[in-house]
Short mmCIF file of C-alpha atoms in Angstrom, two decimals:
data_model
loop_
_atom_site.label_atom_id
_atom_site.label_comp_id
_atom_site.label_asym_id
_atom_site.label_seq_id
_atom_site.Cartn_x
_atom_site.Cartn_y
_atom_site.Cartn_z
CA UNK X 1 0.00 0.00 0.00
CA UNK X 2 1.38 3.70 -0.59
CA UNK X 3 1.03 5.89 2.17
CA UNK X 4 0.14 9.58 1.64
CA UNK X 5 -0.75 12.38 3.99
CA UNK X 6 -4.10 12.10 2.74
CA UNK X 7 -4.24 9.10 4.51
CA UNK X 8 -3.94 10.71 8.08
CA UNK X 9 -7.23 12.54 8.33
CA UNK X 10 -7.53 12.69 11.87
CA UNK X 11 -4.80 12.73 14.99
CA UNK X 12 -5.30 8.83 15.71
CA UNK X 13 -4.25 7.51 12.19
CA UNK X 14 -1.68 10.37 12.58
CA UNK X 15 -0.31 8.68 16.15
CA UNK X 16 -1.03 5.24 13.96
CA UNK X 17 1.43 6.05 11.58
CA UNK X 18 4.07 7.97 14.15
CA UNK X 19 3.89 4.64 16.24
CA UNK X 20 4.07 2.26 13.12
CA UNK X 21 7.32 4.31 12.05
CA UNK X 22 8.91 4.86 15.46
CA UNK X 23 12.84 4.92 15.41
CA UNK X 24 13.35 5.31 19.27
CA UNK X 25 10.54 5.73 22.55
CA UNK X 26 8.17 8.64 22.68
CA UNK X 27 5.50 9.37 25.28
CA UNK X 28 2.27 10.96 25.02
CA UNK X 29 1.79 12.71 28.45
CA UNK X 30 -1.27 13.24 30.04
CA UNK X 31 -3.56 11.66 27.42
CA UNK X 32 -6.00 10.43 29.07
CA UNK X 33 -7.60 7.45 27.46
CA UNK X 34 -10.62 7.99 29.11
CA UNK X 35 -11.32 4.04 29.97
CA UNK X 36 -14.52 3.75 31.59
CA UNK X 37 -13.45 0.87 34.17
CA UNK X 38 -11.11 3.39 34.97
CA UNK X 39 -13.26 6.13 36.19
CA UNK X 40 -12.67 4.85 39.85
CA UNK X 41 -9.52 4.91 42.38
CA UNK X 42 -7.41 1.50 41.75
CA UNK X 43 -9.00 0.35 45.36
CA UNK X 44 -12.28 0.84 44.11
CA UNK X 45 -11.33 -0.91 40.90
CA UNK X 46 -9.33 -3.90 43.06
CA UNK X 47 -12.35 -4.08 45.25
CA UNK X 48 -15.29 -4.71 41.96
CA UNK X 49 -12.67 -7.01 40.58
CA UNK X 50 -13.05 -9.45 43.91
CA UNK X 51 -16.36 -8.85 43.39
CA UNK X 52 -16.91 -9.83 39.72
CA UNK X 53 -14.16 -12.38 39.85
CA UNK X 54 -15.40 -13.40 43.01
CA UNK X 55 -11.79 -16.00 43.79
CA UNK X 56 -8.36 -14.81 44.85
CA UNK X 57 -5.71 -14.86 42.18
CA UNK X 58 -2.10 -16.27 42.12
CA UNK X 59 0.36 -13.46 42.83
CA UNK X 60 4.12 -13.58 42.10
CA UNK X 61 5.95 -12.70 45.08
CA UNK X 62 9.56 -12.22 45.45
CA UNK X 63 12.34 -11.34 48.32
CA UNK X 64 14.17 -8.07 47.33
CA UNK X 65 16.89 -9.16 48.58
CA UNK X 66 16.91 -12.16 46.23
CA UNK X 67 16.33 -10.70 44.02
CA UNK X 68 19.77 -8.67 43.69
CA UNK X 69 21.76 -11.83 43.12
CA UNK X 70 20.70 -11.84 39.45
CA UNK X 71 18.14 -10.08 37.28
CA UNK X 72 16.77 -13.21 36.21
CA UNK X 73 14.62 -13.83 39.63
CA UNK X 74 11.55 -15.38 37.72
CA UNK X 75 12.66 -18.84 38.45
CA UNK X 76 13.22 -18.23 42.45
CA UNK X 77 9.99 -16.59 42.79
CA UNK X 78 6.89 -17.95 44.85
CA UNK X 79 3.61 -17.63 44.61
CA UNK X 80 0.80 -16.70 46.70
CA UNK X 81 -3.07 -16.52 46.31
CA UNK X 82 -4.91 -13.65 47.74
CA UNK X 83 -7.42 -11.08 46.47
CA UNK X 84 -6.53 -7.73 45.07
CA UNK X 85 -8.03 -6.04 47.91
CA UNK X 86 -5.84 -8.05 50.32
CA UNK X 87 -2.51 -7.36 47.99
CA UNK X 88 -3.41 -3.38 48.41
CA UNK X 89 -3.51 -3.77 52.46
CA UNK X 90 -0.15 -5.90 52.11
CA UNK X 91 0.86 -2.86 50.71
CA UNK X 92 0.56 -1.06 54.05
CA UNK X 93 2.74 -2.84 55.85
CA UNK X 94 6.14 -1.96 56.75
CA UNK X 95 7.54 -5.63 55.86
CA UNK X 96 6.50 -4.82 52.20
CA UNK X 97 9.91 -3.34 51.70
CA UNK X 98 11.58 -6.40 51.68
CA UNK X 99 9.79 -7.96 48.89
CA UNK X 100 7.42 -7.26 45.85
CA UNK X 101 4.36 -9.04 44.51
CA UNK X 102 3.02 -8.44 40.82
CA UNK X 103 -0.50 -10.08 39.06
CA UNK X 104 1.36 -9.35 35.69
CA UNK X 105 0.94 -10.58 32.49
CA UNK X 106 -2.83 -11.32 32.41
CA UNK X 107 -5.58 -11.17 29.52
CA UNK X 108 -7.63 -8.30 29.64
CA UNK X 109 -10.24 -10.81 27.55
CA UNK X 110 -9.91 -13.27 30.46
CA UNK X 111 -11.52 -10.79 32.74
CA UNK X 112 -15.32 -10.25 33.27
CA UNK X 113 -16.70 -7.74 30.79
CA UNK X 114 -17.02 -4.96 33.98
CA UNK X 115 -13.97 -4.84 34.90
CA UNK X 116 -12.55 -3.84 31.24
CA UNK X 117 -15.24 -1.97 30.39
CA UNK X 118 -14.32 1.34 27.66
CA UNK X 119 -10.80 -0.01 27.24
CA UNK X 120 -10.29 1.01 23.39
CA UNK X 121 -7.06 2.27 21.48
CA UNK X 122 -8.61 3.74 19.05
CA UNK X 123 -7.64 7.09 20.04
CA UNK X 124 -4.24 5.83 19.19
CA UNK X 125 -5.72 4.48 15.86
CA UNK X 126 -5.15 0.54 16.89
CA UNK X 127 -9.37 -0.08 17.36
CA UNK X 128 -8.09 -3.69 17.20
CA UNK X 129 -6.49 -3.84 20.37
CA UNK X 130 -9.14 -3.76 22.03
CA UNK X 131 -9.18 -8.20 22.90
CA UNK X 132 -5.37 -8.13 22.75
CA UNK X 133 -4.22 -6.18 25.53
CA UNK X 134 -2.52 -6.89 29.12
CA UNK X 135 -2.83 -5.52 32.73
CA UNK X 136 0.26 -5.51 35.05
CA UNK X 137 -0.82 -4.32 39.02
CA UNK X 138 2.13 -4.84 40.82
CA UNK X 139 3.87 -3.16 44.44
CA UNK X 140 7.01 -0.69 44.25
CA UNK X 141 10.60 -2.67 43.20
CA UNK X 142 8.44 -5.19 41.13
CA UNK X 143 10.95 -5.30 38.01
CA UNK X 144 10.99 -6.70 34.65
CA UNK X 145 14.51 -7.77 33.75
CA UNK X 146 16.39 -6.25 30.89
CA UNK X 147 15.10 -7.28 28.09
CA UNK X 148 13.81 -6.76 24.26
CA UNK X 149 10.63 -8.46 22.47
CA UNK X 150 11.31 -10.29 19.44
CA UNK X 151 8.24 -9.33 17.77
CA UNK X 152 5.95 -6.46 17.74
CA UNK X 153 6.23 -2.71 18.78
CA UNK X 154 4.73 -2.30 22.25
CA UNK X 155 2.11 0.29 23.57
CA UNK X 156 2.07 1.30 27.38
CA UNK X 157 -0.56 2.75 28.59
CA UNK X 158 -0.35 3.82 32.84
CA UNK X 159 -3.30 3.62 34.42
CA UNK X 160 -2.14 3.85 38.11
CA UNK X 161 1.23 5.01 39.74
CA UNK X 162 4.86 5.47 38.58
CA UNK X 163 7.11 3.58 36.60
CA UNK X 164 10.67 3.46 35.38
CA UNK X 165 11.59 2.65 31.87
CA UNK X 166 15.28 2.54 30.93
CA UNK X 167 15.59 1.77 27.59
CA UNK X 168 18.77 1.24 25.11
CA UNK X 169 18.62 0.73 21.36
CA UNK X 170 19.13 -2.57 19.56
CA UNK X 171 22.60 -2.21 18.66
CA UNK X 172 23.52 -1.88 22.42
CA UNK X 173 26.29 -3.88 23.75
CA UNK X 174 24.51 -5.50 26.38
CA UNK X 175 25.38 -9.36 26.75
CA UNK X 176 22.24 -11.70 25.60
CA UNK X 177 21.15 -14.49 27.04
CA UNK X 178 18.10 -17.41 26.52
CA UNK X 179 18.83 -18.84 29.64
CA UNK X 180 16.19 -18.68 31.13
CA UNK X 181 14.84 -19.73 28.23
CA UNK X 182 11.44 -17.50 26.87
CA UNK X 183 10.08 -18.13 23.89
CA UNK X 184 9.71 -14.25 22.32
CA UNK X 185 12.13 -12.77 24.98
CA UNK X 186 15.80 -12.07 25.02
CA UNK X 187 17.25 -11.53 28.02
CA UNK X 188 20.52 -9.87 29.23
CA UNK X 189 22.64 -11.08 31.81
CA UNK X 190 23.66 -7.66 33.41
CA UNK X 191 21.77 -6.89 36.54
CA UNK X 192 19.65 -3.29 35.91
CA UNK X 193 17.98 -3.87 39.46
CA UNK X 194 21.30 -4.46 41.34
CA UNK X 195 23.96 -4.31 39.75
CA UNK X 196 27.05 -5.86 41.39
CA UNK X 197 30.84 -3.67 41.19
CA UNK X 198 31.88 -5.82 37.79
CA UNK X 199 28.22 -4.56 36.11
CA UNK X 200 28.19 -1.42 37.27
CA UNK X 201 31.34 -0.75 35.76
CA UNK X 202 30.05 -2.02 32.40
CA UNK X 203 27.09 -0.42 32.81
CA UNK X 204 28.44 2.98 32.93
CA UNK X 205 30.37 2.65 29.81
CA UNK X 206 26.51 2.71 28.51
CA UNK X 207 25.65 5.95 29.16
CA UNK X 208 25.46 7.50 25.60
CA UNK X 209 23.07 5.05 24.73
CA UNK X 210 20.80 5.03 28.05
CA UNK X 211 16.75 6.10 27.50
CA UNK X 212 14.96 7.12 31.06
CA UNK X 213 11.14 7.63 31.11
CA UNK X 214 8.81 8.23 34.16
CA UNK X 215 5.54 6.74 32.99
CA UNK X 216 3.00 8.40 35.30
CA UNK X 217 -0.86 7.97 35.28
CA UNK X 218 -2.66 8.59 32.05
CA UNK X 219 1.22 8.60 30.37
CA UNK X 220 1.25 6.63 27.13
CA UNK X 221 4.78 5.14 26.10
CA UNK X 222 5.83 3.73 22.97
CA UNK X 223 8.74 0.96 22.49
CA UNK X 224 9.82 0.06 18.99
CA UNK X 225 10.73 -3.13 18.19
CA UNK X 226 13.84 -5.03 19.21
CA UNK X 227 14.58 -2.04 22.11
CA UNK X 228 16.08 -3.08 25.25
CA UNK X 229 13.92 -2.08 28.55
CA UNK X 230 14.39 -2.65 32.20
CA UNK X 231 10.90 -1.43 33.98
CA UNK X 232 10.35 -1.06 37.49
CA UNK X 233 7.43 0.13 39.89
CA UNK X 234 8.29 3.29 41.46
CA UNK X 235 4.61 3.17 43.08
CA UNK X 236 2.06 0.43 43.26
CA UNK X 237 1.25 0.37 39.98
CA UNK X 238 -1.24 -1.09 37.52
CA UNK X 239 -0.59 -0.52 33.48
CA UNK X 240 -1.58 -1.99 30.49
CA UNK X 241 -0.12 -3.01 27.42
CA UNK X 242 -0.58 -3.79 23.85
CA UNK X 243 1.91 -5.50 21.45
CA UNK X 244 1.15 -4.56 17.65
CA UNK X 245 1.81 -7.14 15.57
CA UNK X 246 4.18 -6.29 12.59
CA UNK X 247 4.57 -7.56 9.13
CA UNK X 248 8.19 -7.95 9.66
CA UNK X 249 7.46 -10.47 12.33
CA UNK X 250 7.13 -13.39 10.52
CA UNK X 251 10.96 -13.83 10.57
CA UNK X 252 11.41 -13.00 13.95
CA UNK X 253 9.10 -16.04 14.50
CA UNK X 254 10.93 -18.30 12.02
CA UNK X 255 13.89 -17.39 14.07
CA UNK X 256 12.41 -18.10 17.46
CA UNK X 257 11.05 -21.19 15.71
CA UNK X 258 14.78 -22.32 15.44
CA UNK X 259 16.12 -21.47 18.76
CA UNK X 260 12.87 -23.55 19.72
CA UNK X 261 14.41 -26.30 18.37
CA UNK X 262 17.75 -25.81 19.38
CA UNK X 263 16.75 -25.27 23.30
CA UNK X 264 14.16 -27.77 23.42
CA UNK X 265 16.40 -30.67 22.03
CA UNK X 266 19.23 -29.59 24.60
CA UNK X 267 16.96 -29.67 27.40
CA UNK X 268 15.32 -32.97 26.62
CA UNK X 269 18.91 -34.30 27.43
CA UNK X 270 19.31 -32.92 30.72
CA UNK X 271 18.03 -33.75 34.03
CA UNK X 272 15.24 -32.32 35.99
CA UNK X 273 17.44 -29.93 37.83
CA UNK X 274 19.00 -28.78 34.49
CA UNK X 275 15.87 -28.27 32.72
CA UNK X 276 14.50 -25.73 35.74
CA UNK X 277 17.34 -23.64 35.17
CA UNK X 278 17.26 -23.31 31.52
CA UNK X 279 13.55 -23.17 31.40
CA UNK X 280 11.69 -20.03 32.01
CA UNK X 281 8.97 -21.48 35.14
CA UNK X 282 6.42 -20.51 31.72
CA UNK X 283 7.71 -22.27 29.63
CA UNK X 284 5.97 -26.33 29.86
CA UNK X 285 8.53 -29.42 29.73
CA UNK X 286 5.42 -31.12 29.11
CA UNK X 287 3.90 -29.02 25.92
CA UNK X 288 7.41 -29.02 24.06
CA UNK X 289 6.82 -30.31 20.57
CA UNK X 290 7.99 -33.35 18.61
CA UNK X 291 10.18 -32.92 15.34
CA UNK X 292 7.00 -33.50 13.16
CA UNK X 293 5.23 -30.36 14.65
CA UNK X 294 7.96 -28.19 15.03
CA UNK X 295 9.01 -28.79 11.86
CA UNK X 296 5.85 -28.45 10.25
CA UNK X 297 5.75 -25.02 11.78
CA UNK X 298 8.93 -24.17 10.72
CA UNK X 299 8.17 -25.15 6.71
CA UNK X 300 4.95 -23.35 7.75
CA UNK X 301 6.96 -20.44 8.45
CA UNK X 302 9.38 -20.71 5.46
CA UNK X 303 6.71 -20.60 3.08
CA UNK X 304 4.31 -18.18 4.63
CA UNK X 305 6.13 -14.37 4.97
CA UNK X 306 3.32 -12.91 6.54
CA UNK X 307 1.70 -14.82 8.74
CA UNK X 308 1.42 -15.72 12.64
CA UNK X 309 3.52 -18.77 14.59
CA UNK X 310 1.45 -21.18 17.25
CA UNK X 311 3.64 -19.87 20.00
CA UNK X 312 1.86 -18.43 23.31
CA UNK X 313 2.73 -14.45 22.91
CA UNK X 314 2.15 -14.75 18.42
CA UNK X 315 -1.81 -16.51 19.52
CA UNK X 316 -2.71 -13.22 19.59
CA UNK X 317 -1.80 -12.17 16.22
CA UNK X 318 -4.70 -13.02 15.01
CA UNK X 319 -5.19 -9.57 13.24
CA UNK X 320 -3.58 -8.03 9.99
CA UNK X 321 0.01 -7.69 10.90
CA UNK X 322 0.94 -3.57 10.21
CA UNK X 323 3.55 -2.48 8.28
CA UNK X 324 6.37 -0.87 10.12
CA UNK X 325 8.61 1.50 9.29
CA UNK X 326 7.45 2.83 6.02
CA UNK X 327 7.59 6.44 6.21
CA UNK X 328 10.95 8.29 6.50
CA UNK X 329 11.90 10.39 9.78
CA UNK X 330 11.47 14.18 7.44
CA UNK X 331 7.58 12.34 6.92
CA UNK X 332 7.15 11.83 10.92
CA UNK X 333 8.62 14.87 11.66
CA UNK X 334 5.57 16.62 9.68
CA UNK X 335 3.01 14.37 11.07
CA UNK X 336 4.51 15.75 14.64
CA UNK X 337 4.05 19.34 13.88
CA UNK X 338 0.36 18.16 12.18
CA UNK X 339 -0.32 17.32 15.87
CA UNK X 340 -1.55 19.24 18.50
CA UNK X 341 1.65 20.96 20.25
CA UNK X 342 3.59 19.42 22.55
CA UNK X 343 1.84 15.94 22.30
CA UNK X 344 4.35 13.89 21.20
CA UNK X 345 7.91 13.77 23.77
CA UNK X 346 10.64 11.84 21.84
CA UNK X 347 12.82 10.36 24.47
CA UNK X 348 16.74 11.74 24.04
CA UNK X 349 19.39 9.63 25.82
CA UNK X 350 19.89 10.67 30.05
CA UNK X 351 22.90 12.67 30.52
CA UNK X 352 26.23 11.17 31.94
CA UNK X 353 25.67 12.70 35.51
CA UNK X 354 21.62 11.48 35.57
CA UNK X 355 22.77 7.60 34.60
CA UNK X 356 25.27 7.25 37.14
CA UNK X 357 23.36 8.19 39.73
CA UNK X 358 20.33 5.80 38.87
CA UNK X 359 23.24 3.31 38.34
CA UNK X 360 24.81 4.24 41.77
CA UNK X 361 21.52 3.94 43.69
CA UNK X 362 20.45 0.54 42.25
CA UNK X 363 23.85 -0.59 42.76
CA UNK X 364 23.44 0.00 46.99
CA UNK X 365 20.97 -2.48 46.36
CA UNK X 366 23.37 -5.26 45.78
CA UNK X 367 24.68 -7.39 48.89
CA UNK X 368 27.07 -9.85 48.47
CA UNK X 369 26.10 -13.78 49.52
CA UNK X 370 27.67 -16.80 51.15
CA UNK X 371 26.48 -18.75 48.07
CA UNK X 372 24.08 -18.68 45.40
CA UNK X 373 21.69 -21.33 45.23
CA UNK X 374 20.07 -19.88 42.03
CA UNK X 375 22.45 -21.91 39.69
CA UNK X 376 22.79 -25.68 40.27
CA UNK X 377 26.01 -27.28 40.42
CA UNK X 378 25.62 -30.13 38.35
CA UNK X 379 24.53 -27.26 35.45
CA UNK X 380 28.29 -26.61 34.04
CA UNK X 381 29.56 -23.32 32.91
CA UNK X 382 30.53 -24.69 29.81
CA UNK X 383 26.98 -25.93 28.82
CA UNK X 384 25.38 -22.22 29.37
CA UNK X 385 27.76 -20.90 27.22
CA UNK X 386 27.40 -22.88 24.30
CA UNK X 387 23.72 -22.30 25.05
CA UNK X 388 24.01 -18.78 25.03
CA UNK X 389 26.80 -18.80 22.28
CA UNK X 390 24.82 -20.80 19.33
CA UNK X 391 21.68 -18.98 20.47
CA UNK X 392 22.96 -15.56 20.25
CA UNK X 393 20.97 -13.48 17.53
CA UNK X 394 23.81 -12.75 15.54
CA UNK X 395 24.33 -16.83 15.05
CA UNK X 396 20.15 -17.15 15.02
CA UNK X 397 20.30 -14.57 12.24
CA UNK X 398 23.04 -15.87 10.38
CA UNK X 399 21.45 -19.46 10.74
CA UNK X 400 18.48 -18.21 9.34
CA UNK X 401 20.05 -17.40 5.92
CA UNK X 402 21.71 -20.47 5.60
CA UNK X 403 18.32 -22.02 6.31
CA UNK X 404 16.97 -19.97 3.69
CA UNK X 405 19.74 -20.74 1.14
CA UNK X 406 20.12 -24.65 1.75
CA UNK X 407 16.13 -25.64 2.39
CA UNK X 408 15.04 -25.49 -0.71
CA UNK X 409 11.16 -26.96 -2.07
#
């Protein structure tokens, strides 16, 4: 399709297009979304959700102080069942320091009708968001680990609270990792939370390329494609989010298609002990697939450049992927000053003095142990780093073309 100007006749397909074609983060402050379900204080909210829901849900909880071992805490976390109402009075109590508890990650579309009631995007021009979307009500210090999202360009909208995005383009030098392994999610091993004295020297050789955001309420924040972000609550927060699925995905999936294969076939030889470090506590020893499906998907995926993969987070592709990236940065400039003023706030990198003191403050965090129990012994260094070294997207990428080159039909 050719895009003109004369296809952005009102601000949403204009903020359509600027978030279809954006090269770093912008926010959109203050826009209030004006979701009806919304129109409440979050304890008024938390208390109709017991109500509709009428069941306590399975928190994530997790010991701040475990937590500053290494930033990759999912698989040392517990659990713990309680209403929403009784996770905001946890919140009152002094001992709440010492750890944080999330409900994050969960289908708007698996909630009662009520309690989602007005949630629409199309004042962003993505009507089709509406089913597809994801709430996140977590305590202060919850924290997402560095990471980027293989597919999609991501949408943040904050309903309640404060949080902190630090963000660094693609190209940054940050080491990645798949263990633990998420399908759609590449982690890095540097510690954003708590860094110990090693990171935090190699962190601070980052500072050119370092992105801070406050998201406050009614704050919209939008993360292109393949950008690193660390998030954490500064207040007890709930948010939600929307990943737009892109045309260019398909080989993104194809890709995590083949790191599939390679991490699923390495696990299957390990034992029990290995596969819960490896394995993201999402991620199902029991669900992985036999070469006949996974291979099916895979010539699925070879022959099909624009369509979805079966894997949990692509399910919800089940929309026209957009095109991304098709206007030119002189063409978004112009649909910026088409806007009402001061609407659009492009992100510029912190300067030196602001990221060393984040960097210095998360760093007092850190607190040396007798021992970590997070990696078993039997687990050797040398397996993780072939892991991490044939699973690296550089090798992923260049795997890919040799795929493409040698499978021929």
């Amino acid at each position: 399709m050719s895009y003109t100007y004369s296809n952005y006749n009102s601000d949403a397909l204009k903020l359509r297009a600027l978030i279809l074609n954006a090269r770093k983060p912008f926010v959109l402050r203050n826009f209030k979304m004006n979701w009806k379900c919304f129109h409440v204080t979050l304890e008024e909210w938390c208390a109709r959700y017991d109500k509709e829901v009428n069941a306590s849900q399975e928190f994530e909880v997790m010991s701040c102080s475990q937590g500053n071992q290494t930033p990759h805490w999912e698989r040392d976390r517990k659990s713990l069942r309680m209403t929403l109402t009784e996770f905001l009075e946890k919140q009152k109590s002094a001992s709440s320091n010492n750890y944080w508890i999330g409900l994050n990650y969960q289908r708007i579309n698996e909630m009662p009708t009520a309690l989602g009631e007005g949630i629409d995007f199309s004042r962003l021009g993505f009507s089709e968001a509406t089913e597809e979307c994801n709430y996140w009500l977590c305590s202060t210090q919850t924290n997402t680990p560095c990471h980027y999202d293989t597919y999609g360009c991501n949408i943040v909208v904050q309903v309640y609270g404060r949080k902190l995005w630090l963000l660094f383009p693609p190209t940054t030098p940050l080491s990645s990792t798949r263990i633990p392994y998420e399908e759609s999610s590449v982690y890095c091993e540097e510690n954003l939370f708590a860094p110990n004295p090693q990171e935090l020297q190699q962190l601070k050789k980052l500072q050119s390329s370092a992105y801070r955001c406050i998201l406050e309420a009614n704050d919209v924040l939008i993360v292109p494609k393949h950008w690193w972000h660390y998030v954490e609550a500064i207040d007890l927060s709930l948010s939600i989010n929307y990943w737009i699925p892109l045309e260019n995905d398909v080989e993104e999936q194809l890709k995590e298609c083949i790191v599939k294969i390679l991490i699923e076939r390495f696990v299957k030889n390990g034992n029990e002990e290995e596969q819960k470090f490896i394995l993201n506590p999402n991620q199902v020893i029991a669900e992985m697939q036999d070469d006949a499906e996974i291979f099916k998907i895979l010539h699925y995926l070879y022959e099909k450049t624009k369509s979805d993969c079966s894997s949990e987070k692509s399910r919800r592709l089940n929309v026209t992927p957009c095109a991304y990236q098709y206007l030119d940065e002189q063409e978004c400039q112009q649909l910026v000053e088409e806007l009402p003023n001061g609407i659009v706030e492009y992100l510029s990198p912190m300067s030196n003095k602001d990221y060393e003191v984040l960097l210095n403050q998360h760093a007092k965090r850190f607190k040396p142990s007798n021992g970590s129990a997070t990696e078993p012994q039997p687990f050797s260094i040398i397996k993780k780093a072939i892991i991490n070294s044939v699973c690296t997207p550089a090798v992923i990428d260049h795997i890919k073309m040799e795929f493409f080159k040698r499978y021929q039909i």
